[in-house]
mmCIF file of C-alpha atoms and ligand atoms in Angstrom:
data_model
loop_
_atom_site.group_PDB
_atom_site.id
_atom_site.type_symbol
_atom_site.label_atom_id
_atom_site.label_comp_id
_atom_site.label_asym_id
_atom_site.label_seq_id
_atom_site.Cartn_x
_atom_site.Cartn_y
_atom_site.Cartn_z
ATOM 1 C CA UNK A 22 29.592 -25.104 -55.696
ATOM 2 C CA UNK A 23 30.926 -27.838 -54.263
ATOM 3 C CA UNK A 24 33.014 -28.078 -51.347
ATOM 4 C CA UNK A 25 36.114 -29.402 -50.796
ATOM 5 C CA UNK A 26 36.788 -32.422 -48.588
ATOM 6 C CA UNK A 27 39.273 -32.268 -45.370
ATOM 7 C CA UNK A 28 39.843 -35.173 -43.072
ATOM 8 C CA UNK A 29 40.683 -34.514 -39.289
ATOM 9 C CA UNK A 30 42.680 -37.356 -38.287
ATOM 10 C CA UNK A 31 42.877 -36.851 -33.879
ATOM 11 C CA UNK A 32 40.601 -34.804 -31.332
ATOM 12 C CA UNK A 33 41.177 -31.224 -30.945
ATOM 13 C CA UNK A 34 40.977 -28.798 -28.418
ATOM 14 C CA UNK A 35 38.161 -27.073 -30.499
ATOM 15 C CA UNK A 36 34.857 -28.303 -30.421
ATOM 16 C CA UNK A 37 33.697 -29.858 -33.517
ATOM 17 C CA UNK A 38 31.626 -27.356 -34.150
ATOM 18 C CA UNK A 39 33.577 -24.400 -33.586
ATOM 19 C CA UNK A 40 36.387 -26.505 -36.841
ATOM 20 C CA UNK A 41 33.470 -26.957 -39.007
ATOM 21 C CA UNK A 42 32.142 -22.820 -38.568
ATOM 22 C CA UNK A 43 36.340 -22.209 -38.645
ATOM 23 C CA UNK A 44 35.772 -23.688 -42.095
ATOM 24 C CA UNK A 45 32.103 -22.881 -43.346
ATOM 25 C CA UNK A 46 31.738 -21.840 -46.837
ATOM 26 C CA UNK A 47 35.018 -23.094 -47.978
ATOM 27 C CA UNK A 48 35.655 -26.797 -47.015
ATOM 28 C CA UNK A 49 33.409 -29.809 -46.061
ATOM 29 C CA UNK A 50 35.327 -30.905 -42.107
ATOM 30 C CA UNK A 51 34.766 -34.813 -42.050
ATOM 31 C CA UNK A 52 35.928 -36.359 -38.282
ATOM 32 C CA UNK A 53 37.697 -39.549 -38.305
ATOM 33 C CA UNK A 54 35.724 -42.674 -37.443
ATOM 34 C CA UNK A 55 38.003 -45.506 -37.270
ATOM 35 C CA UNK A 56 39.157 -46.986 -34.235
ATOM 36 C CA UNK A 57 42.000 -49.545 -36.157
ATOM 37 C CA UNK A 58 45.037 -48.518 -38.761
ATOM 38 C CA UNK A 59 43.708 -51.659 -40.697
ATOM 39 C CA UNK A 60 40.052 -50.326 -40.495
ATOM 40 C CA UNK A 61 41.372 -46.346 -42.030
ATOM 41 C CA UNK A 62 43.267 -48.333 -44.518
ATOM 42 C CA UNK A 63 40.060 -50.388 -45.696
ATOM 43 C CA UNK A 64 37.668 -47.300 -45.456
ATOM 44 C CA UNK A 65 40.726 -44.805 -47.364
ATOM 45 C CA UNK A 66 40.436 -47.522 -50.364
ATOM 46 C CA UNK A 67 36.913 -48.043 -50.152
ATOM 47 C CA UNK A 68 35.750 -45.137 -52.038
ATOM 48 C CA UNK A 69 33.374 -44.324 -50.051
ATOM 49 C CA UNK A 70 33.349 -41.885 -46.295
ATOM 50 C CA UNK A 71 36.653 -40.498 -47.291
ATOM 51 C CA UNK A 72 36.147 -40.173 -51.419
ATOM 52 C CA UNK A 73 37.115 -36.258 -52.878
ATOM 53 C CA UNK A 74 39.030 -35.659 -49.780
ATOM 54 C CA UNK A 75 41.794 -33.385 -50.775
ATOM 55 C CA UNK A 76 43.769 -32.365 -47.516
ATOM 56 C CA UNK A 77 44.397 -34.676 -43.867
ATOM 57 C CA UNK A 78 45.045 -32.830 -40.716
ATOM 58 C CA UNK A 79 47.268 -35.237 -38.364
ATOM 59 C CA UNK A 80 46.960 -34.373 -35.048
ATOM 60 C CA UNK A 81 49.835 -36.541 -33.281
ATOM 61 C CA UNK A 82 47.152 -37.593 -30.582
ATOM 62 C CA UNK A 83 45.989 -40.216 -33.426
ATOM 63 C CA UNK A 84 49.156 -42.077 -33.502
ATOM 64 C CA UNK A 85 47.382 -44.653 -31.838
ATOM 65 C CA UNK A 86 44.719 -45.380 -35.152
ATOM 66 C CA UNK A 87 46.353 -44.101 -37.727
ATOM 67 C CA UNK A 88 49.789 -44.974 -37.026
ATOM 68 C CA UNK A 89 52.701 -43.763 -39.117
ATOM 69 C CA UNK A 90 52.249 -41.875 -41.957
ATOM 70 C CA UNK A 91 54.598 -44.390 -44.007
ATOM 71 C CA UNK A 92 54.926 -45.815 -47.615
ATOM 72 C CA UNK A 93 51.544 -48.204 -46.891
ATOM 73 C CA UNK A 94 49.496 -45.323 -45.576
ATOM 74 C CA UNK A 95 50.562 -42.711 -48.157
ATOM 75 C CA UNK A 96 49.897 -45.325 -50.948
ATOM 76 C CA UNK A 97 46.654 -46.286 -49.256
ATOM 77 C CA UNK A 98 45.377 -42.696 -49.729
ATOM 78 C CA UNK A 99 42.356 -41.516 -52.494
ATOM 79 C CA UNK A 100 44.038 -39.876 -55.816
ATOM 80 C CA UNK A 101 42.271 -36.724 -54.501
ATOM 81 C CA UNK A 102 44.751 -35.962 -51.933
ATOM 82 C CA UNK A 103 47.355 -33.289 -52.509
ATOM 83 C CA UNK A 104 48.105 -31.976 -48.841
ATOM 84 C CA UNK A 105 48.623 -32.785 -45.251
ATOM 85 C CA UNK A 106 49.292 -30.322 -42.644
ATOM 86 C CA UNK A 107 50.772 -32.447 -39.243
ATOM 87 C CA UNK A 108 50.535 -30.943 -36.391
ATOM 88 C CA UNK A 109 54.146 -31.683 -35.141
ATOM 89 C CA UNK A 110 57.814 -30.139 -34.673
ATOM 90 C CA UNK A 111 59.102 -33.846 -35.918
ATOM 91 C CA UNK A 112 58.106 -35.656 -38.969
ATOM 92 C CA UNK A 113 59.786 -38.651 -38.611
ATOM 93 C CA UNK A 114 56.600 -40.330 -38.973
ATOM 94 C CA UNK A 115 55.482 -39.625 -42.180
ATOM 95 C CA UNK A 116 57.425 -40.818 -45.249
ATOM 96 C CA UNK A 117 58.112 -37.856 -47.679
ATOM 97 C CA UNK A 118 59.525 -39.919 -50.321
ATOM 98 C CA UNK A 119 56.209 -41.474 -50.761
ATOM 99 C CA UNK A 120 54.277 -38.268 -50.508
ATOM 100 C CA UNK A 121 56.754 -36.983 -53.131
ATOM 101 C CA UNK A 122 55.948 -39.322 -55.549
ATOM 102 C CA UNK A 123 52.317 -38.810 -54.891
ATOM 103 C CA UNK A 124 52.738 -35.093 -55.129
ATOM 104 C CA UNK A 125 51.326 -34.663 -52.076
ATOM 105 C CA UNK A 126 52.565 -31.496 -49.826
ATOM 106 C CA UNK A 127 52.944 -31.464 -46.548
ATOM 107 C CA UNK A 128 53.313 -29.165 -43.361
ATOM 108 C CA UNK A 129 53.857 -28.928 -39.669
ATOM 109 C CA UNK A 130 54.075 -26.407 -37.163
ATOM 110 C CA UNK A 131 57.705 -25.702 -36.365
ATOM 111 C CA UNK A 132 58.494 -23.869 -33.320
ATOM 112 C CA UNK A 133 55.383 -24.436 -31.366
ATOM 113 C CA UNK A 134 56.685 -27.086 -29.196
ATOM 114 C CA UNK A 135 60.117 -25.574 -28.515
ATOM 115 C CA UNK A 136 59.764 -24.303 -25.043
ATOM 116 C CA UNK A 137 57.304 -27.062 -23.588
ATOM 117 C CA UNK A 138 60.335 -29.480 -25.074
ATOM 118 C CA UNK A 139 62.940 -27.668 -23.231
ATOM 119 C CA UNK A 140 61.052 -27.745 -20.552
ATOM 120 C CA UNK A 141 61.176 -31.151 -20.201
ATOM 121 C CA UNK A 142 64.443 -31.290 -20.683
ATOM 122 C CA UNK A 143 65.264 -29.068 -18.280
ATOM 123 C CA UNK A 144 63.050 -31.259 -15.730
ATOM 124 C CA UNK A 145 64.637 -34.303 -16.774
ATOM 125 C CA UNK A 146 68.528 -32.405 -16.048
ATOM 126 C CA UNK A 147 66.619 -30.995 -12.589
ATOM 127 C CA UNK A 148 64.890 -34.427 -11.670
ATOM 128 C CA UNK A 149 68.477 -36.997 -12.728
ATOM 129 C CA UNK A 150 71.014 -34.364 -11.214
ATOM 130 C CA UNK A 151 69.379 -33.802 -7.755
ATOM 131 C CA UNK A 152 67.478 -37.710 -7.656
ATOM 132 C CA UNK A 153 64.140 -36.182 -7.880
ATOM 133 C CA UNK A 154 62.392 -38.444 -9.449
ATOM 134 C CA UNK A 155 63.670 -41.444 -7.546
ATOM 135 C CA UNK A 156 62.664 -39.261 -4.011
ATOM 136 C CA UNK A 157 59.374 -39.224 -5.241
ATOM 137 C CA UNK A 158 58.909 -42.877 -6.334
ATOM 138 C CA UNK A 159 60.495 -43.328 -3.018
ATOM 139 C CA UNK A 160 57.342 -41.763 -1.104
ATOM 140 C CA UNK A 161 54.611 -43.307 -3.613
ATOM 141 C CA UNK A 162 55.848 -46.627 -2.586
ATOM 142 C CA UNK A 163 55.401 -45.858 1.501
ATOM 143 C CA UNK A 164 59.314 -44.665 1.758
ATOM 144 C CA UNK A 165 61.128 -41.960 2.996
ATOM 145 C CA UNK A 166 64.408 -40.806 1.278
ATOM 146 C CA UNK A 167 66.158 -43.449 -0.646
ATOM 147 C CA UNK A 168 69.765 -44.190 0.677
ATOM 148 C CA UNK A 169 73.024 -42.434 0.258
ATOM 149 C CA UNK A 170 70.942 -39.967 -1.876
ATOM 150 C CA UNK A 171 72.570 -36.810 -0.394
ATOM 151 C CA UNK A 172 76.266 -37.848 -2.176
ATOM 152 C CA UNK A 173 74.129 -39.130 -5.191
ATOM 153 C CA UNK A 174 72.623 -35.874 -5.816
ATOM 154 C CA UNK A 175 74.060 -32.832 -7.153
ATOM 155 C CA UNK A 176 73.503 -28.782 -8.099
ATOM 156 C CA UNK A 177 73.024 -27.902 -12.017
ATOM 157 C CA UNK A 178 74.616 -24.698 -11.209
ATOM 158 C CA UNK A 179 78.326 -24.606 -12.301
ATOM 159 C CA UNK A 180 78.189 -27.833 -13.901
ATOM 160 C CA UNK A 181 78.456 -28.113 -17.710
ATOM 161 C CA UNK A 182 75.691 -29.308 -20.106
ATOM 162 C CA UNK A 183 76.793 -30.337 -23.687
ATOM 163 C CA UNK A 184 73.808 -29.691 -25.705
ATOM 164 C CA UNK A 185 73.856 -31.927 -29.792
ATOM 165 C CA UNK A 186 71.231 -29.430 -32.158
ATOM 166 C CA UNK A 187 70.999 -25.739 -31.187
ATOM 167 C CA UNK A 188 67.418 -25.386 -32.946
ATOM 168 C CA UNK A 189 64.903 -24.043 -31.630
ATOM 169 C CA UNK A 190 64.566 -26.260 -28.427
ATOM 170 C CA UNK A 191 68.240 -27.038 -28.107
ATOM 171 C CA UNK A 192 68.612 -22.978 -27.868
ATOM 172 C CA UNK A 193 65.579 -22.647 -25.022
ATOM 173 C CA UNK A 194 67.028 -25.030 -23.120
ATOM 174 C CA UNK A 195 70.420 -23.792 -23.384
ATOM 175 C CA UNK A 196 68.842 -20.203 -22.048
ATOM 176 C CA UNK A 197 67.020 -21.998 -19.099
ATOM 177 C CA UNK A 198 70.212 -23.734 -18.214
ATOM 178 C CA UNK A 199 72.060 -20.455 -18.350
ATOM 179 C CA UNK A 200 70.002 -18.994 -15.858
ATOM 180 C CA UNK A 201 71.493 -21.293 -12.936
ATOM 181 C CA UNK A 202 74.252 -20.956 -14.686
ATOM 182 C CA UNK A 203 75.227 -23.914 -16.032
ATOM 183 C CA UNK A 204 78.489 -23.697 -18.604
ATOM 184 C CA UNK A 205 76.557 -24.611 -22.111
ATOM 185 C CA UNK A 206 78.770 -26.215 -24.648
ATOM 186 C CA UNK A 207 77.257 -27.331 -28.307
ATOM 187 C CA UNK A 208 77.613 -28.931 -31.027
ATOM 188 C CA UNK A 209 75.498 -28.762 -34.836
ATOM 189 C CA UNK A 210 77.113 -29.135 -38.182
ATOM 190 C CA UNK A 211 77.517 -25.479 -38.445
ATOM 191 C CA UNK A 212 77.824 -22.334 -35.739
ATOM 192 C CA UNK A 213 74.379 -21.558 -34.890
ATOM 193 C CA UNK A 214 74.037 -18.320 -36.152
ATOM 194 C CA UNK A 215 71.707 -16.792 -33.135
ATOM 195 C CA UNK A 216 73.550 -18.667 -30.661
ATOM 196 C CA UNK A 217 74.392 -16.508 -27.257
ATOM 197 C CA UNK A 218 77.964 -15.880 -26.574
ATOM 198 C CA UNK A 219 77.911 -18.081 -23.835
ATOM 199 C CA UNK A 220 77.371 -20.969 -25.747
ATOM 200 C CA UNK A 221 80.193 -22.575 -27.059
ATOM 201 C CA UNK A 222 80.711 -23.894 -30.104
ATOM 202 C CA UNK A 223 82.616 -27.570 -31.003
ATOM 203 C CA UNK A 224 82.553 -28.595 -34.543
ATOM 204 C CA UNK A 225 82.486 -32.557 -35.782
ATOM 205 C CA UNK A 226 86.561 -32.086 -35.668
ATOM 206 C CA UNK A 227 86.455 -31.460 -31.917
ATOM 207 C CA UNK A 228 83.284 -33.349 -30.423
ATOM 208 C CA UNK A 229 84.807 -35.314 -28.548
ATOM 209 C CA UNK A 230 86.360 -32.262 -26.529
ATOM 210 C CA UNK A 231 82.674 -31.204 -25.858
ATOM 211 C CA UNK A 232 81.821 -34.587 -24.753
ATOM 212 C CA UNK A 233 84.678 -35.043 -21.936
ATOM 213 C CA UNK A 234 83.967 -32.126 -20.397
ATOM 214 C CA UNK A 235 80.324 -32.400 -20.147
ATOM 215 C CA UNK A 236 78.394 -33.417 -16.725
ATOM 216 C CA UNK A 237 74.976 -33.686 -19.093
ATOM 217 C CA UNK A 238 74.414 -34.469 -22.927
ATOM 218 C CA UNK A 239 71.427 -33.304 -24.048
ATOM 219 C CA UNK A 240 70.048 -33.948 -27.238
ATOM 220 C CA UNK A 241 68.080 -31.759 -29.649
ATOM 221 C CA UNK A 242 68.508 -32.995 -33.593
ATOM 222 C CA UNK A 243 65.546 -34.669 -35.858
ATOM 223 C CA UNK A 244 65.321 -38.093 -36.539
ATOM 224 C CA UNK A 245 66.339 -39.124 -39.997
ATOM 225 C CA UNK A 246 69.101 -41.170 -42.036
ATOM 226 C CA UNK A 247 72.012 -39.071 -40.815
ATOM 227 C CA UNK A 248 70.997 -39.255 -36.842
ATOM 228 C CA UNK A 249 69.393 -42.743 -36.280
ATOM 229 C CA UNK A 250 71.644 -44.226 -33.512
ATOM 230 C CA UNK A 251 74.182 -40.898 -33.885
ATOM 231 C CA UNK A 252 74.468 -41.596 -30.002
ATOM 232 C CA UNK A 253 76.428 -44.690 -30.266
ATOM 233 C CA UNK A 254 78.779 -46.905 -27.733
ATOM 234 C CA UNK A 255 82.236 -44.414 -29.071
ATOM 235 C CA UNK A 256 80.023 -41.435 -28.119
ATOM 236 C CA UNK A 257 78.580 -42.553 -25.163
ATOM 237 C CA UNK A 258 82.133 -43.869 -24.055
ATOM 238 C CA UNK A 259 83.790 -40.001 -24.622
ATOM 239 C CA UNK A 260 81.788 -39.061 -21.951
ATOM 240 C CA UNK A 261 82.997 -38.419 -18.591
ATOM 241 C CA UNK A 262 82.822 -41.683 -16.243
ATOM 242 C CA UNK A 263 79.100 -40.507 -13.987
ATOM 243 C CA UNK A 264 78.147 -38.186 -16.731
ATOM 244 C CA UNK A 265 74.135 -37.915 -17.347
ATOM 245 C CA UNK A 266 72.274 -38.089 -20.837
ATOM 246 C CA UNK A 267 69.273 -36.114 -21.583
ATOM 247 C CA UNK A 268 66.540 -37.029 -24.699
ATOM 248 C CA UNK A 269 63.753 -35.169 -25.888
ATOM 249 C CA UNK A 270 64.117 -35.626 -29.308
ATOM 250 C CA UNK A 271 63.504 -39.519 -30.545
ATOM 251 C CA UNK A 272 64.271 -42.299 -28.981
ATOM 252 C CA UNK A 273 66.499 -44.090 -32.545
ATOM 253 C CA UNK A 274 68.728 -41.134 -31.848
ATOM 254 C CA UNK A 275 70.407 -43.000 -29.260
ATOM 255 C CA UNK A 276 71.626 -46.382 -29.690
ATOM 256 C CA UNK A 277 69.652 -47.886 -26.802
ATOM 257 C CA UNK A 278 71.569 -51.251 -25.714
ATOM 258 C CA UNK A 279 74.679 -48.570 -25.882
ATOM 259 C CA UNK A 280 73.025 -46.539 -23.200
ATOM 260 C CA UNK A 281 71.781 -49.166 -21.291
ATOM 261 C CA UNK A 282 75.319 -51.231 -20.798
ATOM 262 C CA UNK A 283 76.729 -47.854 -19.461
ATOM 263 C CA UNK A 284 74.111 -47.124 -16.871
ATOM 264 C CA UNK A 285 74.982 -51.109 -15.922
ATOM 265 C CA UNK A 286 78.406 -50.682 -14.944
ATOM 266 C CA UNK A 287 78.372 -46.756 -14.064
ATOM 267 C CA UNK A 288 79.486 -45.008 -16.918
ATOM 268 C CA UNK A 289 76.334 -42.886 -17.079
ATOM 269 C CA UNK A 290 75.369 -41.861 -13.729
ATOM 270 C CA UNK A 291 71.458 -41.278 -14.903
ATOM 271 C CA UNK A 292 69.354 -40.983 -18.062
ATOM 272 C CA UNK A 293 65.960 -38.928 -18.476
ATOM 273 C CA UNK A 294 64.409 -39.951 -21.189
ATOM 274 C CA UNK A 295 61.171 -38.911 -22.869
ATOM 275 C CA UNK A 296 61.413 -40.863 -25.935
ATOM 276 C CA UNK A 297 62.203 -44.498 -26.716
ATOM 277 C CA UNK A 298 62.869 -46.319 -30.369
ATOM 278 C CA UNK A 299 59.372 -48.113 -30.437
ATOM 279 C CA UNK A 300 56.883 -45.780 -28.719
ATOM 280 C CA UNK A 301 54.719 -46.227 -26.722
ATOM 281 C CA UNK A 302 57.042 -49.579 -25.713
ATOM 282 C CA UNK A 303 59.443 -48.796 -23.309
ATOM 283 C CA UNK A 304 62.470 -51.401 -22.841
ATOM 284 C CA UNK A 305 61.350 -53.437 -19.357
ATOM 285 C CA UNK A 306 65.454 -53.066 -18.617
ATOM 286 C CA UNK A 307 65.488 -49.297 -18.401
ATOM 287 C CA UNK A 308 62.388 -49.736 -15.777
ATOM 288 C CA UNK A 309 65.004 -52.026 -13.386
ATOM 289 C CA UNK A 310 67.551 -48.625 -13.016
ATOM 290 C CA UNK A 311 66.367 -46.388 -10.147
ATOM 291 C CA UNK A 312 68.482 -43.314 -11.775
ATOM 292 C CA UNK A 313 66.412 -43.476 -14.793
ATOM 293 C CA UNK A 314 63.588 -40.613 -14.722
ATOM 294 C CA UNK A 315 61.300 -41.977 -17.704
ATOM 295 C CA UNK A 316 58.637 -39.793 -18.957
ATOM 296 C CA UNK A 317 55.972 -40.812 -21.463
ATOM 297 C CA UNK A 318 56.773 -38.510 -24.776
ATOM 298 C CA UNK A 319 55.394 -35.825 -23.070
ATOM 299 C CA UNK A 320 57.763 -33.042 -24.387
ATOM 300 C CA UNK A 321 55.313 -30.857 -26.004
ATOM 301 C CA UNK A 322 51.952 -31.878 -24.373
ATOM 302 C CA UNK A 323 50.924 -28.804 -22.774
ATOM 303 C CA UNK A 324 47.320 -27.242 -23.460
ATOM 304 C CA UNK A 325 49.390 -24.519 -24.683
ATOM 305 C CA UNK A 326 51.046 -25.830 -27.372
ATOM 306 C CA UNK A 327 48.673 -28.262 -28.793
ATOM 307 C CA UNK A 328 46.123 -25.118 -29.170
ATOM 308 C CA UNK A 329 48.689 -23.263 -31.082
ATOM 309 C CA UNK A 330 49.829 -26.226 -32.466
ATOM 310 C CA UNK A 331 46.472 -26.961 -33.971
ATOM 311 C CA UNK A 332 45.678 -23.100 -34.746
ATOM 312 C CA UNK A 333 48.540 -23.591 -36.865
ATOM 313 C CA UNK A 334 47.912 -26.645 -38.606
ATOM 314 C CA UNK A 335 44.459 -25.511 -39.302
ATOM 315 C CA UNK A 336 45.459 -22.071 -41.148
ATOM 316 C CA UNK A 337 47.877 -23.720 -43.078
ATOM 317 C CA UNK A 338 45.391 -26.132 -44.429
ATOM 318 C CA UNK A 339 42.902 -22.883 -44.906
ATOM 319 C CA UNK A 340 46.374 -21.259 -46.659
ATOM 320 C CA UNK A 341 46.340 -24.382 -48.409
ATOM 321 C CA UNK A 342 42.854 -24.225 -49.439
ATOM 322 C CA UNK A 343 42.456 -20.888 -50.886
ATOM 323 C CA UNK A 344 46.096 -20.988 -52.824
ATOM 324 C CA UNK A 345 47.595 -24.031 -53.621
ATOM 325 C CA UNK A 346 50.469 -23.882 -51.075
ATOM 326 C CA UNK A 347 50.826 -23.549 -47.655
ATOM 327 C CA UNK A 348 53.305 -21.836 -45.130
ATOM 328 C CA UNK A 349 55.755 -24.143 -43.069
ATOM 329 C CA UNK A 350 56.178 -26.611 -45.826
ATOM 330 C CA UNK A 351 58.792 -29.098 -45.089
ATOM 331 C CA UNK A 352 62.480 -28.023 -46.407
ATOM 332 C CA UNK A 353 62.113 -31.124 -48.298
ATOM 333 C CA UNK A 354 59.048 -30.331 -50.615
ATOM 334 C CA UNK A 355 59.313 -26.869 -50.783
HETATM 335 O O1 GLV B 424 57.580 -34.850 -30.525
HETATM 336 C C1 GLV B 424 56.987 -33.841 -30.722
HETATM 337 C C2 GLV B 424 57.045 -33.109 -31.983
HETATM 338 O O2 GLV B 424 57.708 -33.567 -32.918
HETATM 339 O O3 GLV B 424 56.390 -32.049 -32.080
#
């Protein structure tokens, strides 16, 4: 019998080896060998390494070669492929449209990443309230403490963070907050149902409410039409005069020239920031603003996650496999 054909699009924390036995008897594993998008693209179309494959893992780790999943990728594809299983909370980066019309399905692995991602963002409230980050580059460069730091800084406890998508990471990070205790205000388009009593609630109606009372914004939604540059100027300019805002989620979520005006004449005390709108650039004017703790996307990079996060992907593709389907199918193709 013959087997089916799986692409592996990234390196995993498995050995090669130990994929391919994960997998004997039911699919062939082929590793990608392409160091270029344009090279993948020729070698997808060529009809020949990657012919009969049926199913691509995406492990985010091969941004860099593959890069988005979009229209020109999807299209690019061999006829034979009917599934990809990404191993990522976000899916931004792949264009379901196209793999709609291409009847292709698709997965990630929801979840995984949500308390390495608060985590971060609970680092990046730590490091901007209290200067952290700017003490440290401080001693890297030969320094001592920075000046006037001790007015500069301040204590999460009692202060109030405004958090925008109580999903999964909005909610761990609103628990990790509570534990100074920090006040935790929200806001999603409906009352999280599993939401603590503590947090409270403000609908569309009353955000701006939430946003003049909060010392940090934090926010937790998913990239897409309704939430590219949601952050804007108004928004930014509801929040208190020295207030601090907080991203983990994608960088387009925020309208960046917004945010970087009102760290220029005060309006935002600090940003921490582990996203940007055109990864991995980061704008050379957010690198000029000592308050500004910057972090390389490195919200759910912990060895951790990424072996659960590839555990997952890879028994969704073996769900996929043996019946058609495959848990954690995006909302959007299910
Ligand atoms: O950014 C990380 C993810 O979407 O999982």
């Amino acid at each position: 019998m013959q087997l089916e054909r799986v692409l592996i699009c990234g390196s995993l924390g498995f050995s090669s080896l130990e994929c391919i036995a994960m997998f004997s008897g039911i699919a062939e594993i082929i590793f990608l060998d392409c160091s270029s998008r344009q090279e993948l693209l020729m070698a997808l179309q060529s009809g020949k390494e990657y012919d009969g494959i049926c199913g691509i893992v995406r492990h985010w780790n091969a941004a860099s070669i593959t890069g988005p999943f979009d229209e020109e990728f999807i299209e690019s594809l061999p006829r034979s492929v009917k599934y990809i299983s990404s191993m990522n909370s976000g899916y931004d980066m792949i264009d379901i449209q196209a793999c709609k019309r291409r009847d292709i399905l698709v997965s990630n692995t929801p979840g995984v990443g949500d308390d390495a991602t608060a985590t971060v963002a609970l680092y990046l409230i730590i490091s901007t309230l209290r200067r952290l980050s700017e003490g440290e580059r401080s001693v890297h460069s030969g320094l001592w403490r920075p000046p006037n730091i001790t007015h500069n800084a301040h204590d999460l406890t009692g202060r109030t963070l405004a958090i925008i998508g109580l999903g999964g990471i909005g909610m761990r990070l609103a628990e990790l907050a509570h534990a100074f205790p920090m006040r935790v205000l929200y806001h999603n388009r409906h009352r999280a149902a599993r939401a603590p009593k503590y947090c409270e609630f403000f609908d569309a109606a009353h955000i701006d409410e939430m946003l003049a009372m909060a010392d940090v914004l934090s926010i937790h939604v998913p990239l897409d039409d309704h939430t590219e540059g949601l952050i804007d100027e108004k928004m930014i300019r509801k929040l208190k005069t020295g207030a601090v805002v907080i991203n983990t989620s994608r960088g387009r979520v925020i309208d960046e020239a917004a945010m970087i005006r009102a760290l220029e004449d005060g309006h935002l005390s600090a940003v921490g920031l582990d996203v940007y709108p055109d990864e991995p650039k980061v704008n050379p004017r957010l690198l000029d603003f000592s308050n500004a703790t910057l972090l390389p996307h490195l919200g759910g990079v912990s060895a951790e996650t990424q072996m659960q996060q590839e555990s997952q992907a890879l028994s969704n593709l073996k769900e996929f496999l043996s019946t058609g389907t495959a848990r954690d199918l995006l909302p959007e193709l299910r």
